[in-house]
Amino acid sequence: MSVSMKELLEAGSHFGHQTRRWNPKMEKYIYGDRNGIHIIDLQKTLKKFRDAYAFIKDLSFKKGKVLFVGTKKQAQDLIMEEAIRCGMFFVNKRWLGGTLTNFATIKKSIARLKQIEKMKEDGTYENLPKKETIKLDKELEKLQKFLGGIKDMDGHPDAIFIVDPRKEKIALAEANKLGIPVISVVDTNCDPDKVDFVIPANDDAIRSIRLFSSKIADAVIEGREAASSARETEEACVKTNESRARREIKETAVGEGTEESQVEEQPAAMEKIVDERPSKAPAAQAKRKKDSKAAPRSTRAARDGGEK
């Protein structure tokens, strides 16, 4: 479900930055200004967000992966919560340079993170000196802080959702370099040119960040559920077609069996008719003999009458 005008107003998404801190490239998304603050045109926000929502939903339908990025203080917890809710990846502390462009190195750090976690689970920690465990705990804490949200990410994401592209300029640059689509909440002080799906809105207010983060997560979930429903429908159709095919094969086999039995019954019937014929022949022969005996008597009687 996409966002509504009422939700945007209640979240304060229409409040931009001070007019003196604006980026001229955002002019087309600005409705006006009030008390030195730019007011964002929410009609355009609605349209732009619907486009972004449809894109994320379709991406999720095709099993695409989305990386949520928001390292500013007011976005950290919200980004983590919504990413976890929809089963996607996130970076909410600090973007490590090369997270995307040098992913091979990042994967080594992720492998180290998983190794230490496994050591804690299988009891290896208990056999280590206290000094060593303290050192490993610090290393684990650092790795979890920066890589915990992407430790299950096997490759590049199919899209990135960013809160404040000005703050996350390194992440934005890496995504642009790799051709990864970027969806971002863009305030009046940002450059929208490097963002594929611009959502012109307040990227500082917690309510505004929560609104867009939760809606993007909803789009992911909706797309996944639609895909699951489509697969179930397809499987049901396949089963129905298979059942119909089996029934037709069975009916065809029964029909062929009936024809064969009829063909087999015809010679048997003919044999029966032939067998019945001799039983009627003696009666016919007896009748002919009787008629032949009666014929001479009639002839003699006629002759005797004539002589008299």
XYZ file of C-alpha atoms in Angstrom:
308
model
C 0.000 0.000 0.000
C 1.449 3.371 -1.037
C 1.503 6.548 1.027
C -1.357 9.050 1.379
C -1.402 12.842 1.501
C -2.686 12.727 5.077
C 0.258 10.574 6.172
C 2.726 12.928 4.498
C 1.250 15.974 6.231
C 1.114 14.275 9.638
C 4.766 13.230 9.283
C 5.841 16.770 8.392
C 7.314 15.542 5.114
C 6.589 18.881 3.438
C 9.068 20.880 5.540
C 12.360 21.487 3.751
C 15.493 23.349 4.842
C 16.068 27.071 5.193
C 15.778 28.894 1.897
C 19.415 30.006 2.047
C 20.574 26.361 2.286
C 18.735 25.027 -0.731
C 20.014 23.257 -3.820
C 18.668 24.939 -6.996
C 18.270 21.514 -8.623
C 15.425 20.839 -6.174
C 13.454 23.863 -7.372
C 10.954 21.787 -9.375
C 9.948 19.943 -6.204
C 9.431 23.080 -4.094
C 5.922 24.510 -3.668
C 7.007 27.752 -2.005
C 8.471 29.032 1.254
C 7.146 30.076 4.630
C 9.058 31.911 7.345
C 12.334 31.274 5.558
C 11.667 27.521 5.181
C 11.067 25.848 1.834
C 7.815 23.899 1.516
C 7.969 20.752 -0.603
C 5.211 20.077 -3.141
C 3.600 16.941 -1.707
C 1.654 16.252 -4.897
C 4.978 15.596 -6.578
C 6.143 13.622 -3.546
C 3.098 11.371 -3.882
C 3.740 10.707 -7.555
C 7.458 10.097 -7.081
C 6.940 7.795 -4.121
C 4.371 5.715 -6.000
C 6.937 5.181 -8.750
C 9.538 4.125 -6.176
C 7.044 1.864 -4.408
C 6.092 0.132 -7.655
C 9.760 -0.365 -8.521
C 10.606 -1.933 -5.150
C 7.512 -4.133 -5.240
C 8.367 -5.418 -8.717
C 11.995 -5.951 -7.688
C 10.942 -7.969 -4.656
C 8.510 -9.963 -6.815
C 11.520 -10.998 -8.903
C 13.465 -11.982 -5.749
C 15.638 -8.859 -5.850
C 17.530 -7.678 -2.759
C 17.403 -4.170 -1.274
C 20.051 -2.550 0.928
C 18.729 0.020 3.442
C 21.206 2.806 4.264
C 20.781 5.476 6.934
C 23.649 6.409 9.240
C 22.399 9.735 10.588
C 21.398 9.470 14.247
C 17.638 9.841 13.785
C 17.596 7.196 11.039
C 19.803 4.460 12.533
C 17.237 2.527 14.584
C 14.420 2.986 12.065
C 16.519 1.721 9.169
C 17.582 -1.354 11.131
C 14.044 -2.157 12.308
C 12.433 -1.869 8.887
C 15.207 -3.761 7.087
C 14.936 -6.628 9.572
C 11.132 -6.587 9.325
C 11.199 -7.129 5.574
C 14.199 -9.476 5.641
C 16.641 -7.188 3.835
C 20.153 -5.852 4.516
C 21.126 -2.575 6.173
C 23.979 -0.231 7.041
C 23.069 2.079 9.919
C 26.336 3.054 11.621
C 29.068 4.035 9.203
C 29.465 3.304 5.536
C 32.818 1.602 5.038
C 34.498 2.765 1.849
C 34.436 -0.027 -0.706
C 31.409 -1.777 0.783
C 30.159 -2.187 -2.785
C 33.100 -1.382 -5.040
C 35.523 -3.549 -3.047
C 33.095 -6.187 -1.876
C 35.700 -8.980 -2.059
C 37.588 -7.387 0.849
C 34.364 -6.758 2.746
C 33.488 -10.445 2.368
C 36.735 -11.377 4.134
C 35.737 -9.214 7.083
C 32.286 -10.799 7.058
C 33.886 -14.252 7.083
C 35.930 -13.203 10.114
C 32.764 -11.980 11.834
C 31.050 -15.323 11.266
C 34.145 -17.195 12.440
C 34.216 -15.401 15.797
C 30.452 -15.879 16.228
C 30.887 -19.604 15.609
C 33.715 -19.748 18.166
C 31.368 -18.322 20.778
C 28.639 -20.791 19.873
C 30.674 -24.011 19.795
C 32.501 -23.360 23.084
C 35.939 -22.538 21.642
C 35.929 -19.351 23.742
C 36.050 -21.378 26.944
C 39.454 -22.821 26.056
C 41.060 -19.444 25.287
C 42.961 -17.199 27.704
C 40.943 -14.322 29.141
C 43.160 -11.770 27.433
C 42.466 -13.406 24.063
C 38.703 -13.515 24.606
C 38.648 -9.809 25.532
C 40.494 -9.010 22.324
C 38.085 -11.148 20.274
C 35.069 -9.541 21.946
C 36.252 -6.076 20.921
C 36.878 -7.265 17.373
C 33.460 -8.910 17.231
C 31.726 -5.782 18.535
C 33.364 -3.639 15.871
C 32.562 -6.070 13.056
C 28.938 -6.421 14.161
C 28.578 -2.655 14.387
C 29.606 -2.004 10.802
C 28.903 -5.314 9.044
C 26.172 -6.964 11.108
C 23.452 -5.754 8.756
C 25.124 -7.151 5.631
C 26.749 -10.352 6.928
C 24.289 -12.483 4.924
C 24.662 -10.415 1.749
C 26.419 -12.711 -0.751
C 26.790 -10.130 -3.520
C 25.772 -6.669 -4.637
C 22.195 -5.660 -3.830
C 19.727 -5.066 -6.661
C 18.760 -1.649 -5.274
C 19.673 0.727 -2.442
C 17.284 2.773 -0.329
C 19.023 5.823 1.155
C 17.911 8.382 3.708
C 19.688 11.672 2.863
C 21.961 11.227 -0.192
C 24.024 14.206 0.984
C 24.974 12.363 4.162
C 25.466 9.039 2.342
C 27.433 10.470 -0.583
C 30.011 7.639 -0.562
C 27.319 4.956 -0.714
C 25.585 6.909 -3.476
C 28.812 7.238 -5.479
C 29.563 3.510 -5.207
C 26.041 2.587 -6.276
C 26.245 4.965 -9.251
C 29.589 3.493 -10.273
C 28.170 -0.046 -10.267
C 24.876 0.927 -11.890
C 22.794 -0.079 -8.874
C 19.417 1.760 -8.777
C 19.111 4.233 -5.906
C 15.868 5.160 -4.164
C 16.288 8.078 -1.789
C 14.446 10.549 0.405
C 15.823 13.842 -0.938
C 15.493 17.106 0.990
C 15.705 20.624 -0.454
C 19.448 20.882 0.253
C 20.377 17.768 -1.777
C 21.373 17.063 -5.385
C 18.686 14.839 -6.960
C 20.561 14.195 -10.220
C 22.421 11.109 -8.981
C 19.307 9.456 -7.559
C 17.264 7.157 -9.788
C 14.035 7.368 -7.773
C 13.796 10.737 -6.027
C 11.379 11.030 -3.105
C 11.278 14.796 -2.385
C 10.604 15.039 1.344
C 11.921 15.950 4.767
C 14.872 13.632 5.480
C 15.541 14.935 9.010
C 12.264 14.451 10.902
C 11.979 11.042 12.586
C 8.309 10.664 11.620
C 9.101 11.356 7.978
C 11.995 8.885 7.964
C 9.827 6.260 9.674
C 7.034 6.761 7.166
C 9.153 6.235 4.068
C 11.310 3.474 5.544
C 8.254 1.504 6.636
C 6.524 1.976 3.287
C 9.583 0.769 1.374
C 9.670 -2.273 3.676
C 5.958 -2.797 2.972
C 6.680 -2.739 -0.763
C 9.310 -5.455 -0.296
C 6.908 -7.626 1.695
C 4.028 -7.043 -0.722
C 6.158 -7.997 -3.711
C 7.382 -11.152 -1.994
C 3.839 -12.189 -1.024
C 2.605 -11.548 -4.560
C 5.382 -13.755 -5.907
C 4.505 -16.497 -3.422
C 0.832 -16.288 -4.368
C 1.709 -16.401 -8.072
C 3.851 -19.504 -7.533
C 1.045 -21.221 -5.625
C -1.412 -20.384 -8.407
C 1.023 -21.663 -11.018
C 1.573 -24.893 -9.085
C -2.184 -25.353 -8.732
C -2.613 -24.854 -12.499
C 0.151 -27.362 -13.209
C -1.488 -29.923 -10.916
C -4.865 -29.311 -12.551
C -3.388 -29.734 -16.029
C -1.579 -32.901 -14.979
C -4.771 -34.297 -13.476
C -6.699 -33.451 -16.645
C -4.022 -35.062 -18.806
C -4.060 -38.240 -16.702
C -7.851 -38.373 -16.922
C -7.780 -37.961 -20.709
C -5.142 -40.691 -21.032
C -7.259 -42.983 -18.865
C -10.401 -42.270 -20.891
C -8.507 -42.904 -24.126
C -7.188 -46.203 -22.782
C -10.696 -47.274 -21.709
C -12.079 -46.366 -25.151
C -9.419 -48.367 -26.946
C -10.089 -51.340 -24.651
C -13.809 -51.204 -25.474
C -13.133 -51.207 -29.219
C -10.786 -54.186 -28.894
C -13.374 -56.143 -26.917
C -15.992 -55.396 -29.575
C -13.661 -56.622 -32.324
C -12.971 -59.773 -30.320
C -16.700 -60.374 -29.740
C -17.598 -60.227 -33.471
C -15.784 -63.493 -34.510
C -17.260 -65.209 -31.474
C -20.746 -64.180 -32.539
C -20.138 -65.405 -36.078
C -18.909 -68.718 -34.762
C -22.057 -69.033 -32.705
C -24.235 -68.391 -35.750
C -22.333 -70.983 -37.780
C -22.621 -73.469 -34.935
C -26.384 -72.933 -34.771
C -26.990 -73.580 -38.516
C -26.462 -77.427 -38.518
C -29.030 -77.846 -35.761
C -31.717 -76.404 -38.081
C -30.616 -78.449 -41.178
C -32.066 -81.913 -40.135
C -35.497 -80.379 -39.639
C -35.389 -78.872 -43.117
C -34.250 -82.192 -44.639
C -37.073 -84.093 -42.896
C -39.588 -81.605 -44.236
C -38.269 -82.033 -47.777
C -38.499 -85.895 -47.506
C -42.070 -85.692 -46.261
C -43.050 -83.394 -49.115
C -41.405 -85.722 -51.672
C -43.368 -88.770 -50.332
C -46.629 -86.897 -50.429
C -46.143 -85.777 -54.037
C -46.292 -89.312 -55.728
C -49.474 -90.226 -53.781
C -51.196 -87.159 -55.071
C -50.121 -87.984 -58.608
C -51.438 -91.583 -58.412
C -54.745 -90.431 -57.004
C -55.194 -88.010 -59.842
C -54.384 -90.690 -62.389
C -56.792 -93.259 -60.878
C -59.593 -90.745 -60.926
C -59.044 -90.090 -64.588
C -59.197 -93.723 -65.544
C -62.576 -94.106 -63.914
